[in-house]
Coordinates of C-alpha atoms (C1' of nucleotides) in Angstrom, one line a residue:
Chain E
X23 CA 14.5 -40.6 -7.5
X24 CA 12.7 -42.7 -10.1
X25 CA 11.2 -45.2 -7.8
X26 CA 8.6 -42.9 -6.5
X27 CA 4.9 -43.5 -7.3
X28 CA 3.8 -41.1 -9.7
X29 CA 0.5 -40.5 -10.8
X30 CA 1.4 -38.6 -13.8
X31 CA 1.8 -40.7 -16.8
X32 CA 5.4 -39.7 -17.8
X33 CA 7.9 -39.8 -15.2
X34 CA 10.1 -36.9 -17.0
X35 CA 6.9 -34.8 -16.6
X36 CA 6.8 -35.5 -12.8
X37 CA 10.2 -34.6 -12.2
X38 CA 9.8 -31.4 -14.2
X39 CA 6.7 -30.2 -12.1
X40 CA 7.3 -31.5 -8.7
X41 CA 7.6 -29.1 -6.0
X42 CA 9.3 -31.8 -3.8
X43 CA 12.7 -31.3 -5.7
X44 CA 12.1 -27.7 -6.9
X45 CA 15.0 -25.9 -5.7
X46 CA 12.7 -23.0 -4.5
X47 CA 10.8 -24.8 -2.1
X48 CA 12.1 -23.2 0.9
X49 CA 10.3 -20.2 -0.6
X50 CA 7.2 -21.6 -1.8
X51 CA 6.2 -24.2 0.6
X52 CA 5.6 -24.6 4.3
X53 CA 8.6 -25.8 5.9
X54 CA 8.9 -29.2 7.9
X55 CA 7.0 -31.3 5.7
X56 CA 7.3 -35.0 5.7
X57 CA 7.7 -37.1 2.3
X58 CA 4.0 -37.8 2.3
X59 CA 2.8 -34.2 2.5
X60 CA 5.5 -33.2 0.0
X61 CA 3.7 -35.6 -2.5
X62 CA 0.6 -34.4 -2.1
X63 CA 1.6 -30.6 -2.5
X64 CA 3.0 -31.8 -6.0
X65 CA -0.4 -32.3 -7.0
X66 CA -1.2 -28.5 -6.4
X67 CA 0.5 -27.5 -9.6
X68 CA -1.4 -28.4 -12.6
X69 CA 1.1 -27.0 -15.2
X70 CA 3.7 -24.8 -16.1
X71 CA 3.6 -21.4 -18.3
X72 CA 6.3 -19.7 -20.1
X73 CA 5.8 -15.9 -20.2
X74 CA 8.2 -14.1 -22.6
X75 CA 9.7 -10.9 -21.8
X76 CA 7.2 -8.0 -22.1
X77 CA 4.3 -10.6 -22.1
X78 CA 1.4 -10.4 -19.8
X79 CA 0.8 -13.3 -17.3
X80 CA -2.8 -11.8 -16.7
X81 CA -4.4 -8.7 -17.2
X82 CA -6.6 -6.7 -14.9
X83 CA -10.3 -7.5 -15.4
X84 CA -9.6 -11.0 -16.4
X85 CA -11.2 -13.8 -14.9
X86 CA -9.4 -15.2 -11.8
X87 CA -8.9 -19.1 -11.3
X88 CA -5.4 -19.7 -10.3
X89 CA -2.5 -18.3 -8.5
X90 CA 1.0 -18.4 -10.0
X91 CA 4.2 -19.3 -8.4
X92 CA 7.4 -17.7 -10.2
X93 CA 9.7 -20.7 -11.1
X94 CA 12.2 -18.5 -13.0
X95 CA 12.1 -14.9 -14.1
X96 CA 11.1 -11.6 -13.0
X97 CA 7.8 -9.6 -13.1
X98 CA 6.1 -6.3 -12.2
X99 CA 2.3 -5.9 -11.2
X100 CA 0.7 -2.6 -12.0
X101 CA -2.9 -1.0 -11.8
X102 CA -4.1 1.8 -14.0
X103 CA -7.0 4.1 -13.7
X104 CA -9.3 5.7 -16.4
X105 CA -7.2 8.8 -16.8
X106 CA -4.4 6.9 -17.9
X107 CA -2.2 7.3 -14.8
X108 CA -0.7 4.0 -13.7
X109 CA 1.3 2.7 -10.7
X110 CA 3.7 -0.3 -10.4
X111 CA 2.4 -2.1 -7.3
X112 CA 5.2 -4.4 -7.1
X113 CA 8.3 -6.6 -8.7
X114 CA 8.1 -10.2 -7.9
X115 CA 11.1 -12.7 -8.3
X116 CA 11.3 -16.6 -8.4
X117 CA 9.8 -18.2 -5.5
X118 CA 7.1 -15.4 -5.0
X119 CA 3.2 -15.8 -5.5
X120 CA 1.3 -13.7 -8.4
X121 CA -2.3 -13.1 -8.4
X122 CA -3.6 -12.9 -4.8
X123 CA -5.3 -9.7 -5.7
X124 CA -7.9 -11.7 -7.9
X125 CA -9.4 -13.8 -5.2
X126 CA -11.4 -11.0 -3.8
X127 CA -13.7 -10.6 -6.8
X128 CA -12.6 -13.4 -8.9
X129 CA -11.4 -11.1 -11.4
X130 CA -7.5 -9.8 -11.5
X131 CA -7.2 -6.2 -10.4
X132 CA -4.0 -5.6 -11.9
X133 CA -1.7 -6.5 -14.7
X134 CA 1.2 -8.9 -14.3
X135 CA 4.1 -8.5 -16.9
X136 CA 7.1 -10.6 -17.4
X137 CA 10.1 -8.4 -17.3
X138 CA 12.5 -11.2 -18.9
X139 CA 11.6 -14.5 -20.0
X140 CA 10.0 -16.3 -17.2
X141 CA 8.2 -19.5 -16.1
X142 CA 5.4 -19.9 -13.5
X143 CA 3.6 -23.0 -12.0
X144 CA -0.2 -22.8 -12.3
X145 CA -1.8 -23.3 -9.0
X146 CA -5.5 -23.7 -9.5
X147 CA -7.1 -21.8 -6.6
X148 CA -9.8 -24.3 -6.1
X149 CA -7.3 -27.0 -5.8
X150 CA -5.2 -25.2 -3.2
X151 CA -8.4 -24.5 -1.2
X152 CA -9.2 -28.0 -1.3
X153 CA -5.8 -28.9 0.1
X154 CA -5.8 -26.4 2.3
X155 CA -8.9 -28.1 3.7
X156 CA -6.9 -31.3 4.4
X157 CA -3.4 -30.1 5.4
X158 CA -3.4 -27.5 8.2
X159 CA 0.2 -26.6 7.4
X160 CA -0.4 -25.5 3.9
X161 CA -3.5 -23.8 4.9
X162 CA -1.5 -22.1 7.8
X163 CA 1.4 -21.3 5.2
X164 CA -0.9 -19.8 2.7
X165 CA -2.6 -17.3 5.1
X166 CA 1.1 -16.2 6.2
X167 CA 1.8 -15.6 2.8
X168 CA -1.1 -13.4 2.2
X169 CA -0.3 -11.7 5.4
X170 CA 3.2 -11.1 4.5
X171 CA 1.7 -9.3 1.2
X172 CA -0.5 -6.9 3.4
X173 CA 2.4 -6.1 5.6
X174 CA 4.8 -5.5 2.4
X175 CA 2.0 -3.3 1.1
X176 CA 2.3 -1.1 4.5
X177 CA 5.9 -0.9 4.0
X178 CA 5.3 0.5 0.6
X179 CA 2.7 2.9 2.0
X180 CA 5.2 4.0 4.5
X181 CA 7.5 4.6 1.7
X182 CA 5.4 6.7 -0.3
X183 CA 3.7 8.5 2.4
X184 CA 6.9 9.5 4.4
X185 CA 10.0 9.0 2.8
X186 CA 11.8 11.4 0.3
X187 CA 13.3 10.6 -2.9
X188 CA 16.9 9.4 -2.0
X189 CA 15.3 7.4 1.2
X190 CA 12.9 5.4 -1.2
X191 CA 15.6 4.7 -3.7
X192 CA 17.9 3.1 -0.8
X193 CA 15.1 1.4 0.5
X194 CA 14.2 -0.3 -2.9
X195 CA 17.9 -1.1 -3.3
X196 CA 18.2 -2.9 0.0
X197 CA 15.0 -4.6 -0.5
X198 CA 16.3 -6.0 -3.7
X199 CA 19.7 -6.9 -2.4
X200 CA 18.0 -8.7 0.5
X201 CA 15.5 -10.5 -1.7
X202 CA 18.5 -11.6 -4.2
X203 CA 20.6 -12.9 -1.0
X204 CA 17.7 -15.2 -0.1
X205 CA 18.1 -16.7 -3.6
X206 CA 21.6 -17.3 -3.3
X207 CA 22.6 -14.6 -5.5
X208 CA 25.1 -11.7 -4.5
X209 CA 23.9 -9.3 -2.0
X210 CA 25.9 -6.6 -3.5
X211 CA 25.6 -6.9 -7.3
X212 CA 22.7 -7.5 -9.5
X213 CA 21.1 -6.4 -12.8
X214 CA 18.0 -4.3 -12.2
X215 CA 15.4 -5.8 -14.8
X216 CA 13.0 -2.8 -14.7
X217 CA 13.8 0.8 -16.6
X218 CA 14.0 3.8 -14.3
X219 CA 10.6 4.8 -15.3
X220 CA 9.3 1.6 -13.8
X221 CA 11.2 2.2 -10.5
X222 CA 10.0 5.8 -10.4
X223 CA 6.5 4.6 -10.9
X224 CA 6.6 2.1 -8.0
X225 CA 8.4 4.6 -5.8
X226 CA 6.1 7.3 -6.6
X227 CA 8.9 9.4 -8.2
X228 CA 9.6 10.5 -11.9
X229 CA 12.2 8.7 -13.7
X230 CA 14.5 11.7 -13.9
X231 CA 14.5 11.8 -10.0
X232 CA 15.4 8.3 -9.9
X233 CA 18.2 8.8 -12.2
X234 CA 19.5 11.7 -10.2
X235 CA 19.2 9.9 -7.0
X236 CA 21.4 7.0 -8.7
X237 CA 23.9 9.6 -9.9
X238 CA 24.1 11.1 -6.4
X239 CA 24.4 7.7 -4.8
X240 CA 27.5 7.1 -7.0
X241 CA 29.0 10.4 -6.5
X242 CA 28.9 9.8 -2.8
X243 CA 30.4 6.2 -3.2
X244 CA 27.4 4.3 -1.8
X245 CA 26.9 2.4 -5.2
X246 CA 28.3 2.1 -8.4
X247 CA 25.9 2.1 -11.4
X248 CA 26.1 1.6 -15.0
X249 CA 22.6 1.3 -16.6
X250 CA 20.8 -1.7 -15.0
X251 CA 23.9 -2.9 -13.5
X252 CA 24.2 -2.2 -9.9
X253 CA 27.1 -2.5 -7.1
X254 CA 26.1 -1.6 -3.8
X255 CA 29.4 -0.4 -2.1
X256 CA 28.2 0.7 1.3
X257 CA 25.0 -0.9 2.7
X258 CA 25.5 0.8 5.8
X259 CA 25.6 4.1 4.1
X260 CA 22.3 3.2 2.3
X261 CA 20.8 2.4 5.6
X262 CA 22.0 5.4 7.4
X263 CA 20.4 7.5 4.4
X264 CA 17.1 6.0 5.3
X265 CA 16.8 6.8 8.8
X266 CA 17.6 10.7 8.3
X267 CA 14.5 12.4 9.7
X268 CA 12.8 14.8 7.1
X269 CA 13.8 18.3 7.5
Chain R
X25 CA -35.4 -17.4 19.1
X26 CA -35.0 -18.8 22.8
X27 CA -36.1 -22.4 21.7
X28 CA -32.6 -22.8 19.8
X29 CA -30.2 -25.1 21.2
X30 CA -27.6 -23.2 22.7
X31 CA -24.0 -24.4 23.7
X32 CA -23.4 -21.6 26.2
X33 CA -24.6 -21.8 29.7
X34 CA -26.5 -18.5 29.9
X35 CA -29.3 -17.6 27.2
X36 CA -28.7 -13.9 27.3
X37 CA -24.8 -14.6 26.7
X38 CA -25.5 -16.3 23.4
X39 CA -28.0 -13.8 22.3
X40 CA -25.2 -11.2 22.8
X41 CA -22.4 -12.7 21.0
X42 CA -24.2 -14.7 18.3
X43 CA -23.0 -13.6 14.8
X44 CA -26.2 -15.1 13.3
X45 CA -28.3 -12.4 14.8
X46 CA -25.9 -9.5 14.6
X47 CA -27.0 -6.7 12.2
X48 CA -23.3 -6.7 10.8
X49 CA -23.5 -10.2 9.4
X50 CA -23.7 -9.2 5.8
X51 CA -20.5 -7.5 6.2
X52 CA -18.7 -10.0 8.4
X53 CA -19.9 -13.4 7.2
X54 CA -20.3 -15.2 3.9
X55 CA -23.6 -15.0 2.2
X56 CA -25.9 -17.7 1.7
X57 CA -25.2 -19.7 4.9
X58 CA -28.1 -22.2 6.3
X59 CA -29.1 -22.2 9.8
X60 CA -26.9 -25.1 10.6
X61 CA -23.7 -23.2 9.4
X62 CA -24.8 -20.0 10.9
X63 CA -24.8 -21.6 14.3
X64 CA -21.5 -22.9 13.7
X65 CA -20.1 -19.7 12.9
X66 CA -21.5 -18.4 16.2
X67 CA -18.8 -20.4 17.8
X68 CA -15.9 -18.5 16.2
X69 CA -16.3 -15.3 18.5
X70 CA -14.7 -16.6 21.7
X71 CA -15.3 -13.0 23.5
X72 CA -16.2 -9.4 22.9
X73 CA -13.8 -6.8 24.0
X74 CA -14.5 -3.0 24.7
X75 CA -12.0 -0.5 23.6
X76 CA -12.2 3.1 25.2
X77 CA -11.4 5.9 22.7
X78 CA -7.7 6.5 22.5
X79 CA -7.0 2.9 23.7
X80 CA -4.9 0.4 21.8
X81 CA -6.5 -2.8 20.6
X82 CA -2.9 -4.2 20.1
X83 CA 0.5 -3.0 19.5
X84 CA 2.9 -3.8 17.0
X85 CA 5.1 -6.2 18.3
X86 CA 2.5 -7.9 20.3
X87 CA 1.9 -11.7 20.1
X88 CA -0.9 -12.4 17.3
X89 CA -3.4 -15.1 18.1
X90 CA -6.8 -13.4 17.4
X91 CA -8.3 -11.3 14.7
X92 CA -10.9 -8.8 15.6
X93 CA -14.3 -8.1 14.0
X94 CA -15.3 -4.3 14.8
X95 CA -18.8 -4.5 16.2
X96 CA -18.9 -1.0 16.8
X97 CA -16.9 2.2 16.6
X98 CA -14.1 3.4 14.8
X99 CA -10.2 2.5 14.5
X100 CA -7.1 3.3 13.0
X101 CA -3.9 1.5 12.4
X102 CA -0.5 3.0 12.0
X103 CA 3.1 1.8 11.6
X104 CA 6.1 3.5 13.0
X105 CA 9.6 3.1 12.1
X106 CA 13.0 4.0 14.5
X107 CA 13.4 7.6 13.6
X108 CA 10.0 8.6 14.9
X109 CA 8.2 8.6 11.6
X110 CA 4.9 7.1 11.4
X111 CA 1.9 6.5 8.9
X112 CA -1.5 5.6 9.2
X113 CA -2.3 2.6 7.3
X114 CA -6.0 2.5 7.5
X115 CA -9.2 3.6 9.2
X116 CA -11.7 0.6 10.0
X117 CA -15.2 0.9 10.9
X118 CA -17.8 -1.6 11.8
X119 CA -17.9 -4.8 10.1
X120 CA -14.4 -4.7 9.2
X121 CA -11.3 -7.0 10.3
X122 CA -8.5 -5.7 12.3
X123 CA -5.3 -7.7 12.8
X124 CA -4.6 -9.6 9.6
X125 CA -1.3 -8.1 9.3
X126 CA -0.2 -10.3 12.5
X127 CA -0.7 -13.6 10.6
X128 CA 2.7 -13.6 8.7
X129 CA 4.9 -13.7 11.8
X130 CA 2.6 -14.3 14.4
X131 CA 3.2 -10.7 15.8
X132 CA 1.3 -7.5 15.1
X133 CA 3.1 -5.4 12.6
X134 CA 1.2 -2.0 13.3
X135 CA -0.9 -0.6 16.2
X136 CA -4.5 -0.5 16.3
X137 CA -6.1 2.5 18.1
X138 CA -9.9 3.1 18.8
X139 CA -10.7 6.7 17.6
X140 CA -14.1 6.4 19.5
X141 CA -15.5 3.9 22.1
X142 CA -15.7 0.8 20.4
X143 CA -16.5 -2.9 20.7
X144 CA -14.9 -5.7 18.8
X145 CA -15.5 -9.4 18.6
X146 CA -12.6 -11.6 19.3
X147 CA -11.9 -14.4 16.8
X148 CA -9.2 -16.8 17.9
X149 CA -7.2 -17.5 14.7
X150 CA -6.6 -20.8 15.4
X151 CA -10.7 -21.4 15.8
X152 CA -11.0 -19.6 12.6
X153 CA -8.3 -22.0 10.8
X154 CA -10.1 -25.0 12.2
X155 CA -13.6 -24.0 11.0
X156 CA -12.3 -23.1 7.6
X157 CA -11.1 -26.6 7.2
X158 CA -14.4 -27.8 7.9
X159 CA -16.6 -25.2 5.9
X160 CA -15.8 -24.2 2.3
X161 CA -17.8 -21.1 2.4
X162 CA -16.1 -19.8 5.5
X163 CA -12.7 -20.5 4.1
X164 CA -13.2 -19.0 0.5
X165 CA -14.9 -16.0 2.5
X166 CA -11.8 -15.5 4.4
X167 CA -9.6 -15.7 1.6
X168 CA -11.6 -13.0 -0.2
X169 CA -11.4 -10.7 3.0
X170 CA -7.7 -10.9 2.9
X171 CA -7.4 -10.4 -0.8
X172 CA -9.7 -7.4 -0.5
X173 CA -7.5 -6.1 1.9
X174 CA -4.3 -6.4 -0.5
X175 CA -6.6 -4.5 -3.5
X176 CA -7.2 -1.7 -1.1
X177 CA -3.7 -1.3 -0.2
X178 CA -2.9 -1.0 -3.9
X179 CA -5.5 1.5 -4.2
X180 CA -3.9 3.4 -1.2
X181 CA -0.5 3.1 -3.1
X182 CA -1.9 4.5 -6.1
X183 CA -3.3 7.5 -4.2
X184 CA 0.2 8.0 -2.5
X185 CA 1.9 7.5 -5.7
X186 CA 0.0 9.3 -8.3
X187 CA -2.5 11.6 -7.1
X188 CA -2.1 15.2 -6.0
X189 CA -3.4 16.5 -2.6
X190 CA -6.9 17.8 -3.7
X191 CA -7.2 14.3 -5.5
X192 CA -6.2 12.4 -2.4
X193 CA -8.7 14.1 -0.1
X194 CA -11.4 13.6 -2.6
X195 CA -10.8 9.9 -2.8
X196 CA -10.8 9.7 0.9
X197 CA -14.0 11.4 1.3
X198 CA -15.9 9.4 -1.4
X199 CA -14.4 6.2 0.1
X200 CA -15.6 7.1 3.5
X201 CA -19.2 8.2 2.2
X202 CA -19.3 4.8 0.4
X203 CA -18.5 2.9 3.5
X204 CA -21.0 4.9 5.5
X205 CA -23.6 4.3 2.9
X206 CA -23.1 0.5 3.1
X207 CA -23.7 0.6 6.9
X208 CA -26.9 2.5 6.3
X209 CA -25.6 5.9 7.1
X210 CA -26.0 8.8 5.1
X211 CA -23.9 8.9 2.1
X212 CA -23.4 12.8 2.2
X213 CA -23.2 13.6 5.8
X214 CA -20.8 12.2 8.5
X215 CA -18.6 13.0 11.3
X216 CA -14.7 12.5 10.9
X217 CA -13.7 10.3 13.7
X218 CA -9.9 11.2 13.1
X219 CA -7.9 14.6 13.2
X220 CA -6.7 16.4 10.2
X221 CA -2.9 15.1 11.2
X222 CA -4.5 11.7 11.1
X223 CA -6.1 12.1 7.7
X224 CA -2.7 13.8 6.5
X225 CA -0.8 10.9 7.7
X226 CA -2.8 8.4 5.9
X227 CA -3.0 10.6 2.7
X228 CA 1.0 11.3 2.8
X229 CA 0.2 15.0 3.4
X230 CA 0.7 17.4 6.2
X231 CA -2.3 18.6 8.3
X232 CA -2.0 22.2 6.9
X233 CA -2.5 20.9 3.3
X234 CA -5.4 18.9 4.5
X235 CA -7.0 21.9 6.0
X236 CA -6.4 23.9 3.0
X237 CA -7.8 21.1 0.7
X238 CA -11.0 21.0 3.0
X239 CA -11.2 24.9 2.7
X240 CA -11.0 24.8 -1.0
X241 CA -13.6 22.2 -1.5
X242 CA -15.7 24.5 0.7
X243 CA -15.1 27.6 -1.3
X244 CA -15.9 25.6 -4.5
X245 CA -19.2 24.5 -3.4
X246 CA -18.1 20.9 -3.3
X247 CA -18.8 20.2 0.4
X248 CA -19.7 21.9 3.8
X249 CA -17.1 21.4 6.5
X250 CA -17.3 22.6 10.0
X251 CA -14.6 20.9 12.2
X252 CA -15.2 17.3 11.9
X253 CA -18.6 17.5 10.6
X254 CA -18.7 17.1 6.7
X255 CA -21.4 17.4 4.4
X256 CA -20.7 16.2 0.5
X257 CA -22.6 18.7 -1.6
X258 CA -21.4 17.3 -4.9
X259 CA -20.3 14.0 -5.4
X260 CA -20.0 14.4 -9.2
X261 CA -17.6 17.4 -8.3
X262 CA -15.4 15.3 -6.2
X263 CA -15.2 12.7 -8.9
X264 CA -14.3 14.9 -11.4
X265 CA -11.7 16.3 -9.4
X266 CA -9.9 12.8 -9.2
X267 CA -9.9 12.1 -12.9
X268 CA -7.8 15.3 -13.8
X269 CA -4.4 14.4 -15.4
X270 CA -1.7 15.7 -13.4
X271 CA 0.0 18.7 -15.0
Chain N
dG15 C1' -18.0 32.3 32.9
dA16 C1' -12.8 32.9 32.5
dG17 C1' -8.6 30.4 31.5
dG18 C1' -6.0 27.1 29.0
dC19 C1' -5.3 23.3 25.9
dC20 C1' -5.6 21.3 21.7
dG21 C1' -6.9 21.2 17.0
dT22 C1' -7.5 24.0 13.1
dT23 C1' -7.3 27.6 10.1
dT24 C1' -4.8 30.9 7.3
dG25 C1' -0.6 33.5 5.6
dA26 C1' 4.4 34.0 3.8
dT27 C1' 8.1 31.7 2.4
dC28 C1' 10.8 27.9 0.9
dC29 C1' 12.6 23.7 -1.2
dA30 C1' 12.2 19.1 -3.1
dC31 C1' 10.7 17.2 -7.0
dG32 C1' 8.1 17.8 -11.3
dT33 C1' 8.5 19.5 -15.8
dC34 C1' 10.7 20.5 -20.1
dA35 C1' 14.5 20.0 -23.0
dA36 C1' 18.8 18.5 -25.1
dA37 C1' 22.4 15.3 -25.3
dC38 C1' 24.2 10.9 -24.6
dT39 C1' 24.4 5.7 -24.8
dT40 C1' 22.9 1.1 -25.8
dG41 C1' 21.0 -2.5 -28.4
dG42 C1' 18.3 -4.3 -32.4
dC43 C1' 18.2 -4.3 -37.1
dG44 C1' 18.5 -3.8 -42.1
Chain O
dC12 C1' 28.5 -0.8 -40.2
dG13 C1' 25.5 2.6 -39.6
dC14 C1' 20.6 3.9 -38.3
dC15 C1' 17.1 4.4 -35.4
dA16 C1' 14.5 3.6 -31.2
dA17 C1' 14.2 3.3 -26.5
dG18 C1' 16.2 4.2 -22.3
dT19 C1' 19.1 7.3 -19.6
dT20 C1' 21.6 11.3 -17.9
dT21 C1' 22.0 15.8 -17.0
dG22 C1' 20.6 21.0 -16.9
dA23 C1' 17.5 24.9 -16.2
dC24 C1' 13.5 26.5 -14.5
dG25 C1' 8.5 26.1 -12.3
dT26 C1' 5.5 24.6 -8.7
dG27 C1' 2.7 21.9 -5.1
dG28 C1' 3.0 21.1 -0.7
dA29 C1' 6.1 21.5 3.4
dT30 C1' 7.5 24.4 6.6
dC31 C1' 7.4 28.3 10.0
dA32 C1' 4.4 31.1 12.5
dA33 C1' 0.6 33.4 14.1
dA34 C1' -4.3 33.5 15.1
dC35 C1' -8.7 31.6 16.0
dG36 C1' -12.2 28.2 17.7
dG37 C1' -14.2 24.8 20.4
dC38 C1' -14.1 22.1 24.7
dC39 C1' -13.2 21.0 29.4
dT40 C1' -12.0 22.3 33.9
dC41 C1' -12.3 24.7 37.9

DNA sequence: GAGGCCGTTTGATCCACGTCAAACTTGGCG
DNA sequence: CGCCAAGTTTGACGTGGATCAAACGGCCTC
């Protein structure tokens, strides 16, 4: 659509950073926008940033001034306390937001690390707030996204507080499957971008326990694993596993 | 201040529900508002609601249309899954907000139960969004509050994922102490509003384990406990306990 | 002031997961 | 092609907290 009036100098640039023709827009943006609103939203993204595998998008303590929408790639966030212990607080994939934790104190409270070569859209937070004041739909969408994050965290607390090892891993795999599905990938077959240690940290387990649970699932015919490659053979089996009472 | 122009019919009513002369305003409201802004904020609270001990403020699944600021009292929030397991996701005291989890789907995702006779200010969410669009300070404050909730949840995930029983309880007591302090109560002496079972649920422990940890802390001279009455004798001791490496 | 209920404490035992250790698999690199 | 490092698997053993059980303490009712 080269006939669109562009505020940026170079047409190529516009096409590159426009939310309005990003194939992730269903994930990032409020639904049901008209053309005018979409174009306004395009202004939100000030730039894009590539983050190579293993590099930090931001670190705990750094000044916060933007949130990030993942355009491609895969991240983890983790927090660490003085004595050296750390915990992975989440894994984020394309279309999801990073950096919401930084709003509260204007400093990031966790580290965000790319688990594969990635690219993010930089959304200066002051722009977002400004545009939110003009666009009710954007405002409401943003509030929903933050709230969803809170609900998600409650789910993880549930997992950590009440589930046993195999239930946690089953919940984790089902969650990944569902998110890959939403992105048009196979629900049953995917590569894990994280190590057993990172999965364990997220699930509150040691890497050996994660590894054993994987093996057990394989023995029982629920999945096929080979290193980071996972194929789910029985979604039902995994779900049933999760609803077993403790004890 | 009876000479203030009131939009409400009865002066007494205004005084009763005005945020501007609520002694919790430092906790609820953005700092540094001028008189005009404060008066605008007063309109946010549509009504107040009393919730007797043991009653629900809202239940999971109920339609969401307002968030609640606790004026007095004490609440817990919990989630439960089909198989009967449940988990306390938080304890809330005066000046704190309840209901943020409901924004994402327009339905509450957890239950909020009063642990003592309480009173909340009802803040219709559409009002809050409306006023946020007019008042940058309110908007930013609200975003910070939501973000703080996310950071808090990460702290709980850390606790559940990496800490052992006594560390969890120490962290819990220090957190309560700090929050009571912020409200002008004694940092060292308070009544627990919740049962051992509820503490355990929050901390991912069984009630017996919580009870044993209390006893242990008492033996070691860190605290004095008698049922729900707790006196912290050594904040330092509790802090040191938390930074012990696992193993 | 006796009786009953709910929450708590304490003890004995069990088990899921952590810890320690060794072997194996994979991928990057000279 | 072979070496090395990083990640994974698997086994043997230890332990923190769960489970089961019983007694105790406060509080309410009658």
